[in-house]
Short mmCIF file of C-alpha atoms and ligand atoms in Angstrom, two decimals:
data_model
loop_
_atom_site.label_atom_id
_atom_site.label_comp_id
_atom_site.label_asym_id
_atom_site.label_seq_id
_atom_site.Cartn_x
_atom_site.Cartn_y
_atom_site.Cartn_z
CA UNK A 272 -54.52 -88.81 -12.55
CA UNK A 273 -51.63 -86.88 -11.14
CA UNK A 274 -48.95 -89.86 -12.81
CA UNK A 275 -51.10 -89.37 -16.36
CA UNK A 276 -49.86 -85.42 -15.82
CA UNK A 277 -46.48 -86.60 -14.68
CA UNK A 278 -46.36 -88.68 -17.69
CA UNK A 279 -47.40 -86.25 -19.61
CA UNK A 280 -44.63 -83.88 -18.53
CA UNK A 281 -42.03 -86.43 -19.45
CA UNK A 282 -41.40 -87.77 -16.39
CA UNK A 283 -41.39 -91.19 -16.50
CA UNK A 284 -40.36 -92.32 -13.46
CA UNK A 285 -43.65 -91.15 -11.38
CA UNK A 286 -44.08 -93.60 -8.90
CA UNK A 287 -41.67 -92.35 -6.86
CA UNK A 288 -42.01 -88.66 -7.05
CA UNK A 289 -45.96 -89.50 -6.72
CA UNK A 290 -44.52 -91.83 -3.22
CA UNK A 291 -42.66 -88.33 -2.25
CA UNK A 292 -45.55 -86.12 -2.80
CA UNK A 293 -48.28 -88.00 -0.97
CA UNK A 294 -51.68 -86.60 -1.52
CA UNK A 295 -54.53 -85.11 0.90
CA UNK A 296 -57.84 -83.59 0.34
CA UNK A 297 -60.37 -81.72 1.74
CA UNK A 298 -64.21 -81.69 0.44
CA UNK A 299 -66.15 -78.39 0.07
CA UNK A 300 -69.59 -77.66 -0.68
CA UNK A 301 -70.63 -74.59 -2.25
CA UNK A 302 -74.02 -72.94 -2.82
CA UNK A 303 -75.07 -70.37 -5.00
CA UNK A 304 -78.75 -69.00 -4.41
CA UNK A 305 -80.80 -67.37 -7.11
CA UNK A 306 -79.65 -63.57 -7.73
CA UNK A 307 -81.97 -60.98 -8.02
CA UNK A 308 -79.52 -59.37 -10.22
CA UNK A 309 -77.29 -61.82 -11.64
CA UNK A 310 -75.48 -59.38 -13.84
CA UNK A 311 -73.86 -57.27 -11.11
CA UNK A 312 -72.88 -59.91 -9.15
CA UNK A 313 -70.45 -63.12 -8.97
CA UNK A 314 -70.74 -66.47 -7.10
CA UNK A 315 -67.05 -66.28 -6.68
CA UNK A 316 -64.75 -64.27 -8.34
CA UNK A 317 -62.03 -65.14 -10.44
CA UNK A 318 -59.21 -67.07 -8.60
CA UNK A 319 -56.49 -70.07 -9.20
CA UNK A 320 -56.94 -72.75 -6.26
CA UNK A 321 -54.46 -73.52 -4.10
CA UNK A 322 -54.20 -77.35 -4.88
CA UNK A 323 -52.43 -79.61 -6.77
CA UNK A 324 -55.73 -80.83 -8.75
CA UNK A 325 -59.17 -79.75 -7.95
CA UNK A 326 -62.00 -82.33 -9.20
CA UNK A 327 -65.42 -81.07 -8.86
CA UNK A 328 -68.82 -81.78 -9.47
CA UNK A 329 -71.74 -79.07 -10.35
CA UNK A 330 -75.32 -79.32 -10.37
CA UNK A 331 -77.50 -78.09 -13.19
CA UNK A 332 -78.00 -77.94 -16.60
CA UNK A 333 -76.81 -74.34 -17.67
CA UNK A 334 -73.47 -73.90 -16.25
CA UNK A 335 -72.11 -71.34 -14.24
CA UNK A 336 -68.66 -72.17 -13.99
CA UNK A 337 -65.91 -70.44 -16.35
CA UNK A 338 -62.60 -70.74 -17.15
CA UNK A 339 -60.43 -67.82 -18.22
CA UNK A 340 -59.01 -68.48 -21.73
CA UNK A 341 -57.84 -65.03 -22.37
CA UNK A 342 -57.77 -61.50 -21.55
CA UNK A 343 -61.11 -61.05 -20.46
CA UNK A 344 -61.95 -63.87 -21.93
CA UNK A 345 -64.12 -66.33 -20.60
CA UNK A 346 -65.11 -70.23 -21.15
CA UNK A 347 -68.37 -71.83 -19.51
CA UNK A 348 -67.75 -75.01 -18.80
CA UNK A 349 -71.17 -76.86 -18.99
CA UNK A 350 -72.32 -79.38 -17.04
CA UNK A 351 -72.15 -82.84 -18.88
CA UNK A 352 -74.33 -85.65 -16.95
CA UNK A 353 -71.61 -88.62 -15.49
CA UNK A 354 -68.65 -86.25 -15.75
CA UNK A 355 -66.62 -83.85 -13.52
CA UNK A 356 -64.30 -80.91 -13.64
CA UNK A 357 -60.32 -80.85 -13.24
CA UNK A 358 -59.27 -78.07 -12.66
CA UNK A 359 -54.92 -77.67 -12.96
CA UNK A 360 -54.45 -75.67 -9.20
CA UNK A 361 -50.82 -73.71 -8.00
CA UNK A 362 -49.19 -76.39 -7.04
CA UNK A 363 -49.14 -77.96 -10.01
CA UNK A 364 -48.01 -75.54 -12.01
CA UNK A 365 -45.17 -74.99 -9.35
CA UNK A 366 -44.12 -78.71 -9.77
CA UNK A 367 -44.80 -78.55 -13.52
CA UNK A 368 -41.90 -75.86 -12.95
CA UNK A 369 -44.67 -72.90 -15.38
CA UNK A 370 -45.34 -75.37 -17.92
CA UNK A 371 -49.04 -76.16 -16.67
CA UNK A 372 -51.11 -72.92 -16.10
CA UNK A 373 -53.37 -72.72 -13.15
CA UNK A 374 -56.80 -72.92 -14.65
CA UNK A 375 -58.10 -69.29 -13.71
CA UNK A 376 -62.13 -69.89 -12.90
CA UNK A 377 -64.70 -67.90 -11.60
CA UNK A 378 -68.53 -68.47 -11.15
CA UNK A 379 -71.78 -66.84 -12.30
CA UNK A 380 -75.08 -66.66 -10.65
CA UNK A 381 -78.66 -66.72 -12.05
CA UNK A 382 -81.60 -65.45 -11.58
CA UNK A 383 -83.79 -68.96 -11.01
CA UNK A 384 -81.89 -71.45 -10.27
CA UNK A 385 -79.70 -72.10 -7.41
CA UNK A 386 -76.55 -74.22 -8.07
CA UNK A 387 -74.17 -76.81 -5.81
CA UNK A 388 -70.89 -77.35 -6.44
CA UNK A 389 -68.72 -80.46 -4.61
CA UNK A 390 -65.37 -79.99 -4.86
CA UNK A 391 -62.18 -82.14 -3.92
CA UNK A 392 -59.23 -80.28 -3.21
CA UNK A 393 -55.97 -82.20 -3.29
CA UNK A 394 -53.43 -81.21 -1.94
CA UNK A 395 -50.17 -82.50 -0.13
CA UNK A 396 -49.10 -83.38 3.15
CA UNK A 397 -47.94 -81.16 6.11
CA UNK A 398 -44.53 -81.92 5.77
CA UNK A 399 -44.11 -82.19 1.96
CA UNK A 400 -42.13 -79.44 0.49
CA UNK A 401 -43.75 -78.39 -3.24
CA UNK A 402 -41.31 -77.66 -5.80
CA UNK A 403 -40.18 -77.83 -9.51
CA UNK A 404 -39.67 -80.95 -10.36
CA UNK A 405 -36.17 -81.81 -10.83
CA UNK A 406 -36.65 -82.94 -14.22
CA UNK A 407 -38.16 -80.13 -15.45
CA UNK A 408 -35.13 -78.05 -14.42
CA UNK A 409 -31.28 -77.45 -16.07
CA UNK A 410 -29.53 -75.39 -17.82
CA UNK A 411 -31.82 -72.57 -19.62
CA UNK A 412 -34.80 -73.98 -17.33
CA UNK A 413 -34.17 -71.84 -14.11
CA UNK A 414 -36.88 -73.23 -11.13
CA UNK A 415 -39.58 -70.39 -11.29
CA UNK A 416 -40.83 -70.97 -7.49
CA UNK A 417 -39.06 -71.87 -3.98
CA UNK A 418 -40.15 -74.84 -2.21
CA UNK A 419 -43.63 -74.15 -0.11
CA UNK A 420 -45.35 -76.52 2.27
CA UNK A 421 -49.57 -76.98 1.25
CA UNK A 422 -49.67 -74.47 4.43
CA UNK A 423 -46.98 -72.16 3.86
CA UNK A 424 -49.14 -71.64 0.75
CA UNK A 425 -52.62 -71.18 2.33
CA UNK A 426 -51.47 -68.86 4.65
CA UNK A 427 -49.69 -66.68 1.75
CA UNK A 428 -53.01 -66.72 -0.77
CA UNK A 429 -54.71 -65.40 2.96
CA UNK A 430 -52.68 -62.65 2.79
CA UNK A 431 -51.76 -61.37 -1.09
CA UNK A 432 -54.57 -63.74 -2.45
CA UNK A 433 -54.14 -63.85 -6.08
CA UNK A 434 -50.20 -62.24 -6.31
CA UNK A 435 -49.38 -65.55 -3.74
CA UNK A 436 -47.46 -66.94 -7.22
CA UNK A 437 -45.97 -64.24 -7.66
CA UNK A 438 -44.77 -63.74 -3.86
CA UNK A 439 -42.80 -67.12 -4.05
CA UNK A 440 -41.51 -66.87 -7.40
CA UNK A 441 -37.70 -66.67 -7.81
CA UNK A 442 -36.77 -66.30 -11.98
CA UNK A 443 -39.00 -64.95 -14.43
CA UNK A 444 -41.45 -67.12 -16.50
CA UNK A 445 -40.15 -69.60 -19.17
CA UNK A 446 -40.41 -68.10 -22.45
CA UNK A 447 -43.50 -68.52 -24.44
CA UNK A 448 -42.00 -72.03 -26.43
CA UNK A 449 -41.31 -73.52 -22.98
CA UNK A 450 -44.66 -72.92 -21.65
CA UNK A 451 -47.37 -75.47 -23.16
CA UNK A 452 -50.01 -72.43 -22.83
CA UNK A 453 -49.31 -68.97 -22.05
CA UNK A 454 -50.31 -68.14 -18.24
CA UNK A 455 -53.27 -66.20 -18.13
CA UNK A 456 -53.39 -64.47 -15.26
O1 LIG B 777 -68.65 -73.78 -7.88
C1 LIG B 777 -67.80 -74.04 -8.74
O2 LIG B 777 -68.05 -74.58 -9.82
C2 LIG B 777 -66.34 -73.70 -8.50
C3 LIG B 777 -65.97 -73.57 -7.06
C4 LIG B 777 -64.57 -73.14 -6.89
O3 LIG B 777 -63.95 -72.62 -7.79
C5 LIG B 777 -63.88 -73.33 -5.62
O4 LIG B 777 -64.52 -73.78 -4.66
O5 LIG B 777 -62.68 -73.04 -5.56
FE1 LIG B 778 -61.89 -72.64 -7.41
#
C-alpha cells in the first residue's frame, strides 16, 4: 500500500526507499461503551496518529468514526461490511514532504451501542530516520520537517501532543498549489 502512495507521489523507484524504510506495527484495541450522554462527550478526541499508515477495522453499523474535512467540519466514515479504514498518519505526510495531510479523526459515542475498533499502526523501525523524501525536495520545495526516529516522535506527541508537527518543522508549508489538499489542522 505504502509503494501505491509512493507511486502516487511520483516516485517511481519505491522498492528501495520502501527497503530503507522498513515497516513495524503495533495492534490496538479500542472500546467505546454506551454513553449516557453521548452529546457531551467524545470516545477520543480529535488527533493525527503518529504512524506512517493506520488501517483499522470498526464494529457496527452506524459509525462513529470522523474525519475532519474542514474547519469544524466533520465526515463520518461508515462502516462498510468487508472493508477497512486508512487512515494517512505524521509520518507520512513528513515523507510526503506536506503534500499528504494527516487525516485528522476523532470518535463519537452513543447512547446504545458499544463499539470496537482494531487498529494497525505502522510505523518504522528503531533506527530508521523519517524524512522528506528526497524526491519531493529542490529548489522552491524546501524539506518542511527534520529527520525523527518512530520514537523520537512518540515521545514528542507525549509531550506537545497535537503541535508535535509543528515542534519538528523547519520551513513553512508549501503553498496551497504544492499541497494536494490543504492541511486541516
Ligand atoms: O476507534 C476508531 O475508529 C479510531 C481509533 C483511533 O483513532 C486511534 O486508535 O488512534
Ligand atoms: Fe487515531
Amino acid at each position: 500500500m505504502l509503494g501505491l502512495v509512493m507511486r502516487y507521489l511520483g516516485i517511481e523507484d519505491e522498492n528501495d526507499w520502501l527497503h530503507y524504510i522498513g515497516e513495524k506495527g503495533a495492534l490496538q484495541l479500542n472500546s467505546y461503551p454506551p454513553c449516557p450522554d453521548p452529546d457531551r462527550a467524545l470516545g477520543l478526541g480529535a488527533h493525527g496518529d503518529s504512524t506512517l499508515l493506520t488501517v483499522l477495522h470498526q464494529t457496527g453499523e452506524k459509525g462513529a468514526l470522523q474525519c475532519k474535512i474542514g474547519e469544524d467540519q466533520w465526515a463520518l466514515v461508515t462502516p462498510k461490511p468487508g472493508s477497512l479504514v486508512v487512515n494517512v498518519g505524521d509520518l507520512l505526510h513528513i515523507i510526503s514532504n506536506g503534500r499528504l495531510p494527516t487525516a485528522v479523526h476523532r470518535v463519537i459515542v452513543d447512547a446504545d451501542h458499544h463499539r470496537y475498533s482494531f487498529v494497525n499502526l505502522w510505523g518504522t523501525p528503531p533506527d530508521v530516520k523519517v524524512m522528506p523524501h528526497p524526491k519531493l525536495v529542490g529548489p522552491g520545495k524546501p524539506p518542511l520537517y527534520r529527520a525523527v526516529t518512530w520514537m523520537e516522535y512518540l515521545g514528542i506527541k507525549t509531550k506537545v501532543l497535537n503541535e508535535a508537527l509543528d515542534s519538528i518543522r523547519v520551513h513553512e508549508n508549501l503553498g496551497d498549489d504544492e499541497s494536494i489538499q490543504n492541511h486541516n489542522n
